[in-house]
Short mmCIF file of C-alpha atoms and ligand atoms in Angstrom, two decimals:
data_model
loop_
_atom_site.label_atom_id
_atom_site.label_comp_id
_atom_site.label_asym_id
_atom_site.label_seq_id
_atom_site.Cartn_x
_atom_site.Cartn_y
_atom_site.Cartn_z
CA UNK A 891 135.65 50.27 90.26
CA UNK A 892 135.99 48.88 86.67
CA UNK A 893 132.38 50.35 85.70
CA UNK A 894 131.90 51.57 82.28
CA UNK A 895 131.45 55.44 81.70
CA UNK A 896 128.85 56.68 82.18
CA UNK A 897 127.06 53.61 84.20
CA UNK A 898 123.62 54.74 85.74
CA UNK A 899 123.20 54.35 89.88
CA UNK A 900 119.43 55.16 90.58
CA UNK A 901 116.90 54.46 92.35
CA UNK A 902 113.23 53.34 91.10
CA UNK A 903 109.79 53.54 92.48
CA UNK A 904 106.06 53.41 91.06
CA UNK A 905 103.25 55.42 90.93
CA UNK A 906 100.12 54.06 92.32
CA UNK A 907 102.68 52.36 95.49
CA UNK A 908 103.79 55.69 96.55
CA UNK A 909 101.65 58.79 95.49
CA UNK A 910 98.18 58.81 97.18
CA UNK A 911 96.14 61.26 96.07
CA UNK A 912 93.82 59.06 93.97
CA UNK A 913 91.05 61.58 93.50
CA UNK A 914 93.25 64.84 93.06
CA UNK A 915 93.58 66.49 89.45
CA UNK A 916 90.88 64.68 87.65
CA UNK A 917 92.71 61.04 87.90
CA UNK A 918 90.21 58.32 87.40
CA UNK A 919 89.63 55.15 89.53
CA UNK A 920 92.46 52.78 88.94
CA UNK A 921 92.28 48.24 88.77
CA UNK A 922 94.45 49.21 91.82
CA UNK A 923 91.82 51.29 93.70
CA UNK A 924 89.13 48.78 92.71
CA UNK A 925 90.94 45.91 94.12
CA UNK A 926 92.12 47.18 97.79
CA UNK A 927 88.48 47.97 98.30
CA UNK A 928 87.58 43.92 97.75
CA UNK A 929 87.46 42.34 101.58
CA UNK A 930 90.48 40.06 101.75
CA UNK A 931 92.90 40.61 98.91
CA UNK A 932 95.17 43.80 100.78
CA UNK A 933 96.81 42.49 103.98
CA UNK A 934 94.72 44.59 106.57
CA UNK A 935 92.81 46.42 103.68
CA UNK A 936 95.83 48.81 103.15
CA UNK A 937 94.99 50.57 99.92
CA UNK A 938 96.94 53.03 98.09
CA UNK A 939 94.75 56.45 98.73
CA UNK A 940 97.33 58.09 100.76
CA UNK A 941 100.29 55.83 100.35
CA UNK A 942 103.42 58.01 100.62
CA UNK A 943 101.73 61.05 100.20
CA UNK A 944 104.12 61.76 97.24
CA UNK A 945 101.84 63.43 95.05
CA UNK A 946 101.82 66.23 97.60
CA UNK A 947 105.53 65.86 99.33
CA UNK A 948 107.66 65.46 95.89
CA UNK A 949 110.07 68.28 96.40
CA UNK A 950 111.50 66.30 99.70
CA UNK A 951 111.18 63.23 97.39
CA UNK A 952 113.64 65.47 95.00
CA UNK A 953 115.80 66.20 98.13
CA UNK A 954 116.19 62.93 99.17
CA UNK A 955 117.38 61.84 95.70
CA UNK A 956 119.49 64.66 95.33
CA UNK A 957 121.20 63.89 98.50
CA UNK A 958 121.75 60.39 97.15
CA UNK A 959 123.69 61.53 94.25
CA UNK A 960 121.54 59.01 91.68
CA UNK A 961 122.26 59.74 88.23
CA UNK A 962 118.50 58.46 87.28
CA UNK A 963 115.03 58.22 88.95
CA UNK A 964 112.96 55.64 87.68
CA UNK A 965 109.28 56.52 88.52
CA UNK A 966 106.00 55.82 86.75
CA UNK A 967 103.43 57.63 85.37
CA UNK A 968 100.08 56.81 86.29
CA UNK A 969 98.13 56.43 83.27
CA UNK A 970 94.57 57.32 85.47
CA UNK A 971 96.36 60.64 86.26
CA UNK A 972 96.71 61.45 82.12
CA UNK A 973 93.60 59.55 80.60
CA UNK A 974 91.01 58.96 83.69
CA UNK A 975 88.84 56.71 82.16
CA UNK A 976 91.63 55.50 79.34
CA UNK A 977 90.20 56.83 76.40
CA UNK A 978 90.10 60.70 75.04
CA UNK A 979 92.41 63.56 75.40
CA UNK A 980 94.56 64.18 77.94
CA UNK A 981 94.20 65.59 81.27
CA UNK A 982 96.35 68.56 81.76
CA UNK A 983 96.27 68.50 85.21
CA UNK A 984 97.25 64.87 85.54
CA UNK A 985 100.48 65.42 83.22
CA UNK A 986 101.58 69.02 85.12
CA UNK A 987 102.66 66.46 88.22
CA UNK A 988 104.72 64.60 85.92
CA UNK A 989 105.74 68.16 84.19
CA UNK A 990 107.68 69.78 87.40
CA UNK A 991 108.78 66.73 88.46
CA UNK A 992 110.72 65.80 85.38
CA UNK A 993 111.72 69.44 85.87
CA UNK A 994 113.04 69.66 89.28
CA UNK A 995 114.92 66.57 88.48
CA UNK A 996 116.60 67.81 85.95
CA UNK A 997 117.31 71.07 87.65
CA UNK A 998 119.76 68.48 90.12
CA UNK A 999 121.18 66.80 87.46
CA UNK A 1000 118.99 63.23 87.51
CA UNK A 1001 118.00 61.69 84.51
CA UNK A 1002 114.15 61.25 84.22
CA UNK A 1003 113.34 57.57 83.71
CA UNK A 1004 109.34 56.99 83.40
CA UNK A 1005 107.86 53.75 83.20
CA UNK A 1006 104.46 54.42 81.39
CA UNK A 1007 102.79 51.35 82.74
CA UNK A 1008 103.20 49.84 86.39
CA UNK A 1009 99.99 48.32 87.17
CA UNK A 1010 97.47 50.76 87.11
CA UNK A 1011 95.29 50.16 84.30
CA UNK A 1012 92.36 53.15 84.09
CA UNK A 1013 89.27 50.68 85.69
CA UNK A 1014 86.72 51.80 82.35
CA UNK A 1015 89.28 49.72 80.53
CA UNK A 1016 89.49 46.59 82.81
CA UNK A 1017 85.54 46.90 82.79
CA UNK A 1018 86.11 46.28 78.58
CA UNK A 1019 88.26 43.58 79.60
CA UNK A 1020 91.35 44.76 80.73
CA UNK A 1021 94.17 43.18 79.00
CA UNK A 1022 92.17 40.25 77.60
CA UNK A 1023 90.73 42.65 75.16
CA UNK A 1024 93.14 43.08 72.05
CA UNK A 1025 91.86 46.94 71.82
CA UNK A 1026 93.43 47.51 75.23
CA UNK A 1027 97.02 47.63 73.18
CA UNK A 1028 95.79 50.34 71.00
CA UNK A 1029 94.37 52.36 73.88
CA UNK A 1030 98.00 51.92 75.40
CA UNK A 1031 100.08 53.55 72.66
CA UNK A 1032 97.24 56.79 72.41
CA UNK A 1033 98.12 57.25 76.15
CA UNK A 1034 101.78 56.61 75.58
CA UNK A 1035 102.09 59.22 72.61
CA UNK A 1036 99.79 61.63 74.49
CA UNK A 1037 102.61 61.48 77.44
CA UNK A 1038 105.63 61.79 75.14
CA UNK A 1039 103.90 64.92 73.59
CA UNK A 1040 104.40 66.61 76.73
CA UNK A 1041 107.71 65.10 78.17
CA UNK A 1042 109.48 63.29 75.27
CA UNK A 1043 111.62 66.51 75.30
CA UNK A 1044 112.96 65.70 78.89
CA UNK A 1045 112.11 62.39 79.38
CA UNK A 1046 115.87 60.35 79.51
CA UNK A 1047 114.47 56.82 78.97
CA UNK A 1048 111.02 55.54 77.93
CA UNK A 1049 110.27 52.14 79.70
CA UNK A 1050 106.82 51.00 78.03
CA UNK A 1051 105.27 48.50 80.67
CA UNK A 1052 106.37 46.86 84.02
CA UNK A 1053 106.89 43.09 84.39
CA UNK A 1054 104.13 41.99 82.08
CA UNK A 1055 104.49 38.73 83.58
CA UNK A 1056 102.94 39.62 86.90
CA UNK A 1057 100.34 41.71 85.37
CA UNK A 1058 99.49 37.77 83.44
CA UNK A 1059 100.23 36.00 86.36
CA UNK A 1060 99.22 37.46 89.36
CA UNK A 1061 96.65 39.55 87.79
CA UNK A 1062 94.80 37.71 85.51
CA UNK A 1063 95.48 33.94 86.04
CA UNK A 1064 95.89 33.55 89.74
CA UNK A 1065 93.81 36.65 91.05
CA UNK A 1066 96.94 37.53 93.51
CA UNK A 1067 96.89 41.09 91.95
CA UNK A 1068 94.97 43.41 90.43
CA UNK A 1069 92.29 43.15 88.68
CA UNK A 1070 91.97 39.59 91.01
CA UNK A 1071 90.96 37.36 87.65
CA UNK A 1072 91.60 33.79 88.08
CA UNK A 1073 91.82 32.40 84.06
CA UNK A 1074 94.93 30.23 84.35
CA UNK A 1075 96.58 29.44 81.49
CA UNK A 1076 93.66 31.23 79.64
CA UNK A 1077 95.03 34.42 80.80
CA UNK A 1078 98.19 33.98 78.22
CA UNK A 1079 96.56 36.68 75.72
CA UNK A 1080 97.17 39.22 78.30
CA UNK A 1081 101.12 38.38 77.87
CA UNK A 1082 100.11 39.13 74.11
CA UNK A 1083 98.31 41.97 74.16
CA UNK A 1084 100.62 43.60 76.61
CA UNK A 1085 103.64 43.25 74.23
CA UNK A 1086 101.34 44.28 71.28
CA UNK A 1087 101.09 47.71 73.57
CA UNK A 1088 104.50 47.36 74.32
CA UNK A 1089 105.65 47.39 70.42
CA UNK A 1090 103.03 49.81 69.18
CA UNK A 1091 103.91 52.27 71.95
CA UNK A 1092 107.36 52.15 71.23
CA UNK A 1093 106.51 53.44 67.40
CA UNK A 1094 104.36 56.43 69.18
CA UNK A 1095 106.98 57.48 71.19
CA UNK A 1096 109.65 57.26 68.40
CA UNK A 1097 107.07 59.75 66.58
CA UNK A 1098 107.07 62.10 69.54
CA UNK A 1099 110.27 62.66 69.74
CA UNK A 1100 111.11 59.85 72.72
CA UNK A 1101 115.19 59.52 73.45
CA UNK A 1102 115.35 56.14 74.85
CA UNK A 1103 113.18 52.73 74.39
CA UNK A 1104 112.72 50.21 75.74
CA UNK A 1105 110.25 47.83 78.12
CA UNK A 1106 111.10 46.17 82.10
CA UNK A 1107 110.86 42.60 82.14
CA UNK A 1108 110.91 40.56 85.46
CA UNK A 1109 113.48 37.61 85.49
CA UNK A 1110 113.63 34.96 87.62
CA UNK A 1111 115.87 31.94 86.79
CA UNK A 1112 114.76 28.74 86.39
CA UNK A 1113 116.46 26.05 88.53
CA UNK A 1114 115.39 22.66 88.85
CA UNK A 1115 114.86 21.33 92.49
CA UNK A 1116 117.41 18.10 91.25
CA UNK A 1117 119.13 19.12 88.45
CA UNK A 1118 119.97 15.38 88.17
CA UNK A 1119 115.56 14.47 87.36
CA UNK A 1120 115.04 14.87 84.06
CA UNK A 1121 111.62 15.69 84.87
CA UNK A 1122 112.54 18.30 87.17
CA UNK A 1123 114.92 20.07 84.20
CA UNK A 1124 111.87 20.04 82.40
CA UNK A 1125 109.93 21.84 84.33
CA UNK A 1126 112.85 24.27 85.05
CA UNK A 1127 112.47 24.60 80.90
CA UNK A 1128 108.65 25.10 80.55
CA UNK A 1129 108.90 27.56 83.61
CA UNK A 1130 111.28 29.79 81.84
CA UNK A 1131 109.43 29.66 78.50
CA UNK A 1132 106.15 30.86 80.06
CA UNK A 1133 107.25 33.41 82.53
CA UNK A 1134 110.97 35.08 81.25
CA UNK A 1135 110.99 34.18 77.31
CA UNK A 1136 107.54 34.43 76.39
CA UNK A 1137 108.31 38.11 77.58
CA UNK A 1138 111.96 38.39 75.95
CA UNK A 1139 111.65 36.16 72.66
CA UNK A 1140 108.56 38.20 70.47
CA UNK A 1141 110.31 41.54 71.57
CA UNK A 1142 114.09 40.47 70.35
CA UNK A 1143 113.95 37.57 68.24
CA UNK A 1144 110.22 38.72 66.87
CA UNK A 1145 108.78 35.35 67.39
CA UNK A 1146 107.46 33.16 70.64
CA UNK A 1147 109.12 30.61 72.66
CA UNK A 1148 108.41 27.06 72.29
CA UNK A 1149 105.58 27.11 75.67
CA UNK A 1150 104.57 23.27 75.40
CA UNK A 1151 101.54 24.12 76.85
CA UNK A 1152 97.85 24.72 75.37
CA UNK A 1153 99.65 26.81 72.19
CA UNK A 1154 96.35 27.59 70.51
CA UNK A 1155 95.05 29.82 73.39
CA UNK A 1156 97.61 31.70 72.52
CA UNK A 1157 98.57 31.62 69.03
CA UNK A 1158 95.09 32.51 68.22
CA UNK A 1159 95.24 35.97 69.22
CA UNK A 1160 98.84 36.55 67.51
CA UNK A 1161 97.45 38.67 64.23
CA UNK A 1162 99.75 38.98 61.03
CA UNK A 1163 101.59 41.76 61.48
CA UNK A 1164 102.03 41.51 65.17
CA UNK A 1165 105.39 40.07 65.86
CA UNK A 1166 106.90 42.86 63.40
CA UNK A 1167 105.25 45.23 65.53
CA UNK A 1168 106.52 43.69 69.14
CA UNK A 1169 109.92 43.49 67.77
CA UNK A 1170 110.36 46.78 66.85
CA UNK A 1171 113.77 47.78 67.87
CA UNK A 1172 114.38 48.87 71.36
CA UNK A 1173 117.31 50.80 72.83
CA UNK A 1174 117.55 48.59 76.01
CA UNK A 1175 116.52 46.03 78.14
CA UNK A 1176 115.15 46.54 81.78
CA UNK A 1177 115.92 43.63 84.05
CA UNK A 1178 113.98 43.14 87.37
CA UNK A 1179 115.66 40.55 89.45
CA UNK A 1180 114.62 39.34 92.94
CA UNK A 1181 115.41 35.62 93.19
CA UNK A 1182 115.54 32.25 91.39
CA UNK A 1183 112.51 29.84 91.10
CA UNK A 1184 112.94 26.12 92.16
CA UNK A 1185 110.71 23.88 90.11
CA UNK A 1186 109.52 20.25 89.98
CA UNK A 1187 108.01 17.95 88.03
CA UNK A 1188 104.70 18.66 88.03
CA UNK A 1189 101.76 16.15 89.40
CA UNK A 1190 100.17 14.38 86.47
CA UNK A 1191 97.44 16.09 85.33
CA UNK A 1192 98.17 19.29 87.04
CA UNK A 1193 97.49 22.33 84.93
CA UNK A 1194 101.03 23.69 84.93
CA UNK A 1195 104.04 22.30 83.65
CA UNK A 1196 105.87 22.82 86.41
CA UNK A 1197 105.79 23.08 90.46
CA UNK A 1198 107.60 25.33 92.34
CA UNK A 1199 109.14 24.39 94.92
CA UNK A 1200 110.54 26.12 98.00
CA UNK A 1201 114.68 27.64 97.59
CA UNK A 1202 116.73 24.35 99.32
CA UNK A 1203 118.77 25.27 102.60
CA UNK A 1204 121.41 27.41 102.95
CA UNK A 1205 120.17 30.51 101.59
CA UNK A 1206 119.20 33.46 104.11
CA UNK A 1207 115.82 35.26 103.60
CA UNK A 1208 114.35 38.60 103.16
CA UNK A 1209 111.43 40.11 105.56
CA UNK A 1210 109.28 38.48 102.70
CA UNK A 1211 110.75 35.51 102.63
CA UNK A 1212 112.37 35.27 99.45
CA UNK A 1213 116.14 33.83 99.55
CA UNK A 1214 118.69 35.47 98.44
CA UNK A 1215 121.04 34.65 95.83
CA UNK A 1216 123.29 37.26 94.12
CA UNK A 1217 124.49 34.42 91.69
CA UNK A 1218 121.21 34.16 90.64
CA UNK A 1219 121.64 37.98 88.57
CA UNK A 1220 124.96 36.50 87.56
CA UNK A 1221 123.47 33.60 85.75
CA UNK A 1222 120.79 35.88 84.50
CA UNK A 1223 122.81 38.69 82.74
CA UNK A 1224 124.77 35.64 81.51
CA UNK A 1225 121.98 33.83 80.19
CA UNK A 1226 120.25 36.94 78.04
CA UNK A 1227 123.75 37.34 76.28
CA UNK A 1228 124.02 33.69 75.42
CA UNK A 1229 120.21 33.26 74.51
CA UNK A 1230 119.89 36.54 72.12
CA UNK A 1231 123.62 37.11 71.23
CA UNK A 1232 123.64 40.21 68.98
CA UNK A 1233 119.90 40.79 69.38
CA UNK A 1234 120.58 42.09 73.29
CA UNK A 1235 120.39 45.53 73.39
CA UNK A 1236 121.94 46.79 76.17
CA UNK A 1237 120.58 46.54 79.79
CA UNK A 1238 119.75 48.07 82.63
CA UNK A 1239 119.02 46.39 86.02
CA UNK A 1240 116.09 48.29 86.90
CA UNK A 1241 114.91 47.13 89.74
CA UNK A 1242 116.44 44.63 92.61
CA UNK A 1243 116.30 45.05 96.51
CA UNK A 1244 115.03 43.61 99.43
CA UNK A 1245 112.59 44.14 102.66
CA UNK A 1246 113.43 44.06 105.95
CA UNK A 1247 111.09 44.62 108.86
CA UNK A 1248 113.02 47.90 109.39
CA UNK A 1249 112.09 50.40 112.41
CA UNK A 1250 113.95 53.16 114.06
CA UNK A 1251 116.04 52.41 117.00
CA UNK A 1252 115.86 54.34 120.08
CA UNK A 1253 118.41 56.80 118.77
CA UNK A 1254 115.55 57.26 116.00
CA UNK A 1255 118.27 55.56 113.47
CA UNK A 1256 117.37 52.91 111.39
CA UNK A 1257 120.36 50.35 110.98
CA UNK A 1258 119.54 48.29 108.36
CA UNK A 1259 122.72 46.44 107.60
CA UNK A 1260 121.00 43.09 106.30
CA UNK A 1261 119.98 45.73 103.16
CA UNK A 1262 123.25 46.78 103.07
CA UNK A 1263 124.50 43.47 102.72
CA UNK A 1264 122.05 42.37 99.81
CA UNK A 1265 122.83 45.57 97.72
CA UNK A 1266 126.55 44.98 97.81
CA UNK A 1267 126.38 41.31 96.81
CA UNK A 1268 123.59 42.00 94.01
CA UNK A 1269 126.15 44.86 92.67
CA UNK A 1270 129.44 42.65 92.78
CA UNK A 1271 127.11 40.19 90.64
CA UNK A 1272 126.77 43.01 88.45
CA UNK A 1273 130.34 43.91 88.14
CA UNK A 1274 131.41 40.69 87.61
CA UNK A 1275 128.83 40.52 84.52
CA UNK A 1276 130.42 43.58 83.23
CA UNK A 1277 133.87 42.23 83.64
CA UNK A 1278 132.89 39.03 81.47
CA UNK A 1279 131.21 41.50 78.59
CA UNK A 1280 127.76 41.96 79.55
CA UNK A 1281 126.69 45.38 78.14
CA UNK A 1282 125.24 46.64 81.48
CA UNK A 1283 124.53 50.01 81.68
CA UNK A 1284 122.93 51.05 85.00
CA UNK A 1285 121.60 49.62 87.75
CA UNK A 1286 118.51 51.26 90.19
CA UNK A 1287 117.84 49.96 93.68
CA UNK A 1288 114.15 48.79 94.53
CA UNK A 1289 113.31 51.48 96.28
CA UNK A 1290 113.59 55.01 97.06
CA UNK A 1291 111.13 55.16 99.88
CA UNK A 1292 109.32 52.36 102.05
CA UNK A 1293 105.74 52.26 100.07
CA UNK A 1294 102.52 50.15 99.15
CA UNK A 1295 103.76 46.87 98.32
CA UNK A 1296 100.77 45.78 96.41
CA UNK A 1297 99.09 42.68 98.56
CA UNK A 1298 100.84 42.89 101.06
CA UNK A 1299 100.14 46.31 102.36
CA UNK A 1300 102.56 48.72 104.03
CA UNK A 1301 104.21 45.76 105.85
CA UNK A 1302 107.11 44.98 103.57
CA UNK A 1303 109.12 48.02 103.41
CA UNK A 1304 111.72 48.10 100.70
CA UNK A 1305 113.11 51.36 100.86
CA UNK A 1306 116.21 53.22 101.61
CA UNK A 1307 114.10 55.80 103.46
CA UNK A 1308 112.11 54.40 105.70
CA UNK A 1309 108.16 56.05 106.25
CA UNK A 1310 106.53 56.73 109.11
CA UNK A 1311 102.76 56.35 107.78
CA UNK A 1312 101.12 57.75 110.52
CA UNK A 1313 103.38 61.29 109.96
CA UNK A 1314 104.72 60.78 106.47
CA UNK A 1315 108.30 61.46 107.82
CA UNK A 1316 111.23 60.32 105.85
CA UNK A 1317 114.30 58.69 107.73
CA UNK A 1318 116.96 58.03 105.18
CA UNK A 1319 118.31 54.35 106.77
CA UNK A 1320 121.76 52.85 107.21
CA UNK A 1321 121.85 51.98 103.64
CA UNK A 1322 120.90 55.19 102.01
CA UNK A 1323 124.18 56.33 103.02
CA UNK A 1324 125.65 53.49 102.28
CA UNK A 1325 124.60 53.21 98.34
CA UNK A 1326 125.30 57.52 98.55
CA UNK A 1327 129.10 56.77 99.28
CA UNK A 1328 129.23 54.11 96.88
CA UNK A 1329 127.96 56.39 94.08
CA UNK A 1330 130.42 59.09 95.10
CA UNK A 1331 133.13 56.60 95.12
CA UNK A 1332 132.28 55.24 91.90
CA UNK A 1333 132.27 58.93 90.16
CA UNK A 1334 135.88 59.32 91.19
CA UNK A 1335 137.18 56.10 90.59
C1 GBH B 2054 108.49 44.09 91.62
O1 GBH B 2054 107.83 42.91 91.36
C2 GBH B 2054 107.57 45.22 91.30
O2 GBH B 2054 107.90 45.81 90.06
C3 GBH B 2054 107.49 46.27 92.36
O3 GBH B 2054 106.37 47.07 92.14
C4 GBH B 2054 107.46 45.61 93.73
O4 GBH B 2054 107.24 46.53 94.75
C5 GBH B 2054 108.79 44.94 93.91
O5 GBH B 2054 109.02 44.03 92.89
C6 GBH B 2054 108.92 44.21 95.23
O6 GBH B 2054 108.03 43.14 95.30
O7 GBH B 2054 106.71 34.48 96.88
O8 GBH B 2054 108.67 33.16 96.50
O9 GBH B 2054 106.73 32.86 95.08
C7 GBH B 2054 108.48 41.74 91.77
C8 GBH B 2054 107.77 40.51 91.27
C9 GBH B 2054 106.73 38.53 91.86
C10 GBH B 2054 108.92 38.91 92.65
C11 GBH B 2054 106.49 37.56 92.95
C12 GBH B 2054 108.74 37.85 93.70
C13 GBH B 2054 107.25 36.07 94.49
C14 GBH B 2054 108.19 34.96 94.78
N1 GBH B 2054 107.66 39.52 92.29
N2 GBH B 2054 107.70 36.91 93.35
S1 GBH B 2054 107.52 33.79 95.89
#
């Protein structure tokens, strides 16, 4: 299948959408648990307290990735389960989970992959001021080098934070996500102090003995709704500087992108000896990719420097809505080896997938061949990368298991198992076996 050695198939999932359990071992209350509890922001008030009940049902979690054949798991670790208030030692109990689950994966032959940061900041923290407050960073790496102490021996790969983007974005300047803040373009320290966590956590895990670097970025290409408006290429520019390069640039090139908006906000929080600390050398790149953005010129006097705009015609559409464009990870992979050259380390796709309002047929079997469809395209974009000399190394499908999908609830469902919330029963779809026999067929090619 003209893959390189040794390429990674996996599958990826996060901590606070799929393991319940949010008062068990000494964890401590989460942003997450704080904000499904505030009337209106969770679609029906779905919170994450029982979620997949994976904190209890992980060996059939192990099974079911077994049975896939993945050579990794991407999971997080939910840093309320090791620090519950963010601060202090670490709680034993919280990091045994973690423990003989890195264990049992490895006893089938899956790579560990643990993302220490996907969403879940410990709530004493936000209560400090979340990410807004510079010492938030510092807490970070303490919590990352506690982890490594305990699994940095069997830990494959090290991914530091999550889409820091969406944590600035949705978190902090639209109030779409956790913890709900609405600052606008006065949230940008966040993006800062997140990659100041990012690049001192990747020095704490070095020192612990950590295998593997690196930090997950989300990616979503910039296209301008007519490429032939100037204005409209302009805001295709400004969107990409704020939301993919402000997130790439400090971490490979060691400096920030050109934003051409309100720069001192910003640029006041950037210390010294920070950009030599976010650009300390990583061992890959984690690439999230869901779909393009469409952008306009924006209104005048609008706060943004851009508009989005909805994808033109012609694309089909997930269960959320979101078109779907393979090309769009084409351009993508392209685009990070032409921007950073010989700075790209190399990179992993780790997350891309779809939702479909998937139920079980009469027959109890859930044929879900629109999933099926979206993989195959999203991998062929991936292949073709490869062929033209991208350094692509693995690629994990969003998700494992149907799960909390954050404000909207259990309605999305993402997974290649679908879950029955009301019993908790797992019923591998159409396109678990699917992406199975295109792993095994990919080992003996
Ligand atoms: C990832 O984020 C997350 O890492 C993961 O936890 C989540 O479950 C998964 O994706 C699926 O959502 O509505 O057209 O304006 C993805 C980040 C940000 C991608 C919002 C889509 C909305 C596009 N997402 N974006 S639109």
């Amino acid at each position: 299948m003209g893959l390189p050695d040794g390429f990674q198939w996996g599958v990826a999932t996060s901590a606070y959408q799929i393991e319940g359990a949010v008062g068990e071992d000494g964890r401590g209350p989460s942003t997450w648990d704080a904000f499904c509890r505030e009337p209106g922001r969770v679609r029906d008030g779905h919170t994450g307290d029982v979620a997949c009940d994976h904190y209890r049902r992980w060996p059939e979690d192990v099974r079911l990735l077994a049975g896939l054949g993945v050579d990794a798991y991407r999971f997080s670790i939910a840093w309320p389960r090791v620090q519950p208030t963010g601060r202090g030692p670490a709680n034993p109990a919280g990091l045994d989970f973690y423990d003989r689950l890195v264990d049992a994966l490895l006893e089938r032959g899956i790579a560990p992959a643990a993302t220490l940061y996907h969403w879940d900041l410990p709530q004493p923290l936000e209560n400090d001021g979340g990410w807004m407050n510079r010492d938030t960073a510092y807490r970070f790496a303490e919590y990352a080098y506690l982890a490594a102490e305990r699994l940095a021996d069997r830990v494959t790969m090290w991914i530091t934070l999550n889409e820091p983007v969406v944590v600035t974005a949705y978190g902090y300047a639209f109030g779409l996500y956790a913890p709900g803040r609405t600052l606008g373009l006065a949230a940008l320290p966040t993006a800062h102090h997140q990659l100041l966590g990012h690049g001192l956590a990747v020095t704490a895990l070095r020192g612990r003995g950590a295998r593997a670097v690196g930090v997950t970025n989300h990616y979503s290409p910039a296209r301008p709704a007519d490429p032939s408006a100037p204005g409209d290429r302009d805001a295709a520019d400004a969107f990409d500087a704020l939301m993919n390069r402000l997130f790439t640039d400090p971490v490979l090139l060691g400096r920030l992108p050109d934003l051409a908006v309100q720069p001192d906000d910003l640029a006041a929080h950037v210390r010294d000896q920070d950009l030599p600390v976010i650009s300390a050398p990583i061992d890959f790149l984690g690439v999230n990719y869901y779909q393009p953005t469409w952008l306009r010129a924006p209104a005048p006097g609008a706060p943004l420097p851009f508009d989005m705009d909805a994808a033109p015609e012609g694309h089909p559409v997930t269960g959320m809505g979101w078109p779907v464009v393979p090309d769009g990870l084409l351009s993508l992979l392209r685009a990070l080896k032409e921007r950073y050259g010989p700075a790209l380390p190399p990179l992993y796709v780790t997350e891309n997938g779809c939702s479909f309002p998937d139920e079980p047929g009469p027959d109890g079997r859930v044929d879900d061949d629109a999933r099926i469809e979206y993989l195959d395209a999203h991998i062929a974009a991936v292949r073709t990368a490869i062929d033209e000399g991208v350094d692509v190394r693995g690629y994990f499908v969003w998700s494992l298991l149907d799960n909390f999908e954050w404000a909207e609830g259990y309605h999305p469902r993402f997974g290649l198992v679908h879950v029955d919330y009301a019993t908790q029963r797992r019923t591998p779809k159409k396109s678990y076996a699917w992406y199975r026999d295109l792993i095994a067929a990919a080992r003996t090619a």
